[in-house]
């Protein structure tokens, strides 16, 4: 294996580690689908597909708007943008809970779960949906602050198998490993065991 092949392999393995997701067919039924806001429409489309597949009776959509958030007009928050997408996909309004004040993953969780519990008193299991490479950190955040809730991850599958290892996402992958280590030390997320081969891949592409 030459150097280029080694680098591609390292990047793909790093992306696979960060995308802590179950295939749809393996997902258990849950009390709610919890959506971490973003500007990529595929996240909302995937959440809607899970709902329509009967994976949960409620969708919680979180996300306000940060200083650098760019949304299509006329939407002012990620939650409102995603709400429109899931409704257009066939999800009824009365199955959607919005949290539109959060500006980061920690706030998504700490503001969104209480909104869910206000409707679903017995919140035992959650399916978390986020941008694929951000999913492991999203799950670790929920496990830290709501350890009584079982959380499993689900993510859309990109049409481009190399999407997460090129351009801006490669830098983000490396940044996610840094965040997993830093945020666990700061108490914002549950500790994530990072295998040695993943750390070696991280060093290889740094």
Short mmCIF file of C-alpha atoms in Angstrom, two decimals:
data_model
loop_
_atom_site.label_atom_id
_atom_site.label_comp_id
_atom_site.label_asym_id
_atom_site.label_seq_id
_atom_site.Cartn_x
_atom_site.Cartn_y
_atom_site.Cartn_z
CA UNK A 1 0.00 0.00 0.00
CA UNK A 2 1.52 3.33 -1.05
CA UNK A 3 1.40 6.58 0.92
CA UNK A 4 -1.69 7.95 -0.83
CA UNK A 5 -3.62 4.73 -0.26
CA UNK A 6 -2.55 4.74 3.40
CA UNK A 7 -3.76 8.32 3.86
CA UNK A 8 -7.13 7.57 2.26
CA UNK A 9 -7.54 4.47 4.43
CA UNK A 10 -6.66 6.45 7.56
CA UNK A 11 -9.16 9.17 6.71
CA UNK A 12 -11.95 6.70 5.99
CA UNK A 13 -11.37 4.84 9.24
CA UNK A 14 -11.40 8.11 11.16
CA UNK A 15 -14.71 9.10 9.55
CA UNK A 16 -16.21 5.68 10.25
CA UNK A 17 -15.28 5.99 13.93
CA UNK A 18 -16.92 9.38 14.28
CA UNK A 19 -20.13 8.25 12.55
CA UNK A 20 -21.59 6.23 15.42
CA UNK A 21 -24.73 5.17 13.60
CA UNK A 22 -26.90 2.07 13.26
CA UNK A 23 -28.43 1.02 9.95
CA UNK A 24 -32.14 1.89 9.84
CA UNK A 25 -33.16 -1.76 9.76
CA UNK A 26 -31.30 -2.41 13.03
CA UNK A 27 -32.63 0.61 14.93
CA UNK A 28 -34.93 -0.23 17.82
CA UNK A 29 -38.16 1.72 18.25
CA UNK A 30 -37.73 4.77 20.45
CA UNK A 31 -39.76 7.38 22.30
CA UNK A 32 -38.49 10.21 20.15
CA UNK A 33 -36.20 11.10 17.27
CA UNK A 34 -33.87 13.88 18.45
CA UNK A 35 -32.49 16.08 15.68
CA UNK A 36 -29.36 18.19 16.10
CA UNK A 37 -29.82 21.29 13.97
CA UNK A 38 -27.62 22.08 10.98
CA UNK A 39 -28.04 23.66 7.56
CA UNK A 40 -27.78 20.44 5.55
CA UNK A 41 -31.27 19.35 4.49
CA UNK A 42 -30.29 15.67 4.47
CA UNK A 43 -30.34 15.54 8.28
CA UNK A 44 -34.01 16.56 8.38
CA UNK A 45 -34.90 14.31 5.46
CA UNK A 46 -33.35 11.36 7.27
CA UNK A 47 -35.22 12.16 10.50
CA UNK A 48 -38.47 12.29 8.55
CA UNK A 49 -37.70 8.92 6.96
CA UNK A 50 -37.19 7.41 10.42
CA UNK A 51 -40.51 8.80 11.59
CA UNK A 52 -42.33 7.51 8.52
CA UNK A 53 -40.71 4.10 9.08
CA UNK A 54 -42.36 4.03 12.50
CA UNK A 55 -39.18 4.33 14.55
CA UNK A 56 -40.66 6.91 16.98
CA UNK A 57 -43.92 8.86 17.38
CA UNK A 58 -42.29 12.26 17.98
CA UNK A 59 -39.50 14.31 16.38
CA UNK A 60 -37.64 16.88 18.49
CA UNK A 61 -35.86 19.41 16.29
CA UNK A 62 -33.25 21.59 17.95
CA UNK A 63 -31.20 24.53 16.75
CA UNK A 64 -31.24 28.30 16.78
CA UNK A 65 -28.82 30.33 14.69
CA UNK A 66 -25.25 31.28 15.44
CA UNK A 67 -23.34 34.24 14.06
CA UNK A 68 -22.04 32.19 11.11
CA UNK A 69 -25.20 30.21 10.43
CA UNK A 70 -26.43 30.70 6.85
CA UNK A 71 -29.99 29.54 6.22
CA UNK A 72 -32.25 29.83 3.19
CA UNK A 73 -34.82 32.60 3.29
CA UNK A 74 -37.14 33.08 5.12
CA UNK A 75 -35.86 30.82 7.92
CA UNK A 76 -34.29 32.39 10.97
CA UNK A 77 -33.39 29.22 12.89
CA UNK A 78 -32.16 25.75 12.06
CA UNK A 79 -35.19 24.31 13.85
CA UNK A 80 -37.63 26.23 11.67
CA UNK A 81 -35.77 25.23 8.50
CA UNK A 82 -35.79 21.57 9.46
CA UNK A 83 -39.41 21.73 10.58
CA UNK A 84 -40.44 22.78 7.08
CA UNK A 85 -38.47 19.92 5.54
CA UNK A 86 -39.95 17.21 7.76
CA UNK A 87 -43.48 18.55 7.25
CA UNK A 88 -42.97 18.57 3.48
CA UNK A 89 -41.76 14.99 3.84
CA UNK A 90 -45.05 13.93 5.40
CA UNK A 91 -44.56 14.34 9.15
CA UNK A 92 -47.61 15.94 10.83
CA UNK A 93 -47.15 19.17 12.78
CA UNK A 94 -48.51 17.62 15.96
CA UNK A 95 -45.63 15.10 15.96
CA UNK A 96 -42.95 17.83 16.01
CA UNK A 97 -41.41 19.57 19.03
CA UNK A 98 -39.18 22.59 18.39
CA UNK A 99 -36.29 23.97 20.42
CA UNK A 100 -34.97 27.05 18.63
CA UNK A 101 -32.65 28.76 21.12
CA UNK A 102 -29.59 26.49 21.18
CA UNK A 103 -26.40 27.44 19.36
CA UNK A 104 -24.18 24.41 20.07
CA UNK A 105 -24.42 20.69 20.75
CA UNK A 106 -24.47 21.02 24.54
CA UNK A 107 -27.35 23.49 24.36
CA UNK A 108 -29.16 21.28 21.84
CA UNK A 109 -29.19 18.54 24.45
CA UNK A 110 -29.77 20.54 27.62
CA UNK A 111 -32.59 22.61 26.11
CA UNK A 112 -34.05 19.96 23.83
CA UNK A 113 -34.47 17.03 26.23
CA UNK A 114 -36.62 19.03 28.69
CA UNK A 115 -38.82 20.07 25.76
CA UNK A 116 -39.21 16.41 24.86
CA UNK A 117 -39.99 15.41 28.44
CA UNK A 118 -42.71 18.03 28.65
CA UNK A 119 -44.59 15.98 26.05
CA UNK A 120 -43.22 12.48 26.55
CA UNK A 121 -43.15 11.88 30.31
CA UNK A 122 -41.42 8.50 30.01
CA UNK A 123 -38.43 9.20 27.84
CA UNK A 124 -36.45 5.97 27.92
CA UNK A 125 -34.92 5.70 24.46
CA UNK A 126 -33.92 8.35 21.91
CA UNK A 127 -32.70 8.05 18.34
CA UNK A 128 -30.25 10.90 17.76
CA UNK A 129 -29.83 12.29 14.24
CA UNK A 130 -27.01 14.66 13.31
CA UNK A 131 -24.51 15.38 10.57
CA UNK A 132 -22.73 12.01 10.30
CA UNK A 133 -19.20 12.99 11.44
CA UNK A 134 -20.65 14.91 14.40
CA UNK A 135 -22.76 12.05 15.67
CA UNK A 136 -20.37 10.39 18.13
CA UNK A 137 -19.85 13.67 20.00
CA UNK A 138 -23.60 14.35 19.97
CA UNK A 139 -24.27 10.96 21.54
CA UNK A 140 -21.53 11.46 24.14
CA UNK A 141 -23.09 14.80 25.09
CA UNK A 142 -26.49 13.23 25.69
CA UNK A 143 -25.01 10.29 27.60
CA UNK A 144 -23.19 12.67 29.94
CA UNK A 145 -26.14 14.88 30.82
CA UNK A 146 -28.99 12.38 30.61
CA UNK A 147 -27.47 9.00 31.53
CA UNK A 148 -30.92 7.58 32.30
CA UNK A 149 -31.86 7.80 28.61
CA UNK A 150 -30.68 5.14 26.17
CA UNK A 151 -29.46 6.90 23.04
CA UNK A 152 -28.65 5.35 19.67
CA UNK A 153 -27.37 7.17 16.61
CA UNK A 154 -28.68 7.29 13.07
CA UNK A 155 -27.32 9.20 10.09
CA UNK A 156 -27.99 9.57 6.40
CA UNK A 157 -25.65 7.74 4.04
CA UNK A 158 -23.88 10.09 1.65
CA UNK A 159 -24.07 9.38 -2.07
CA UNK A 160 -20.36 10.24 -2.18
CA UNK A 161 -18.34 7.70 -0.13
CA UNK A 162 -15.45 10.17 0.08
CA UNK A 163 -17.51 13.20 1.16
CA UNK A 164 -16.23 13.24 4.72
CA UNK A 165 -12.53 12.92 3.88
CA UNK A 166 -12.19 15.78 1.45
CA UNK A 167 -12.16 19.56 1.66
CA UNK A 168 -13.42 21.23 4.80
CA UNK A 169 -14.59 17.98 6.36
CA UNK A 170 -11.12 16.53 6.67
CA UNK A 171 -10.13 19.38 8.98
CA UNK A 172 -13.40 18.90 10.87
CA UNK A 173 -12.68 15.21 11.40
CA UNK A 174 -9.40 16.06 13.06
CA UNK A 175 -11.14 18.74 15.10
CA UNK A 176 -13.75 16.25 16.28
CA UNK A 177 -11.09 14.02 17.81
CA UNK A 178 -9.70 17.07 19.63
CA UNK A 179 -13.19 17.92 20.89
CA UNK A 180 -13.86 14.40 22.13
CA UNK A 181 -10.74 14.61 24.29
CA UNK A 182 -11.13 18.24 25.41
CA UNK A 183 -14.85 18.23 26.15
CA UNK A 184 -14.63 15.01 28.15
CA UNK A 185 -11.96 16.61 30.36
CA UNK A 186 -14.17 19.68 30.78
CA UNK A 187 -17.17 17.53 31.76
CA UNK A 188 -19.33 18.48 28.78
CA UNK A 189 -19.49 14.99 27.27
CA UNK A 190 -19.10 11.40 28.44
CA UNK A 191 -15.62 9.99 28.03
CA UNK A 192 -15.16 8.35 24.64
CA UNK A 193 -12.68 5.52 24.33
CA UNK A 194 -10.62 6.30 21.24
CA UNK A 195 -8.83 3.19 19.94
CA UNK A 196 -5.09 3.38 19.34
CA UNK A 197 -5.48 2.78 15.62
CA UNK A 198 -7.81 5.77 15.37
CA UNK A 199 -5.31 7.95 17.23
CA UNK A 200 -2.60 6.70 14.87
CA UNK A 201 -4.76 7.62 11.90
CA UNK A 202 -5.32 11.05 13.44
CA UNK A 203 -1.56 11.55 13.73
CA UNK A 204 -1.01 10.28 10.20
CA UNK A 205 -3.26 12.89 8.61
CA UNK A 206 -2.28 15.77 10.89
#
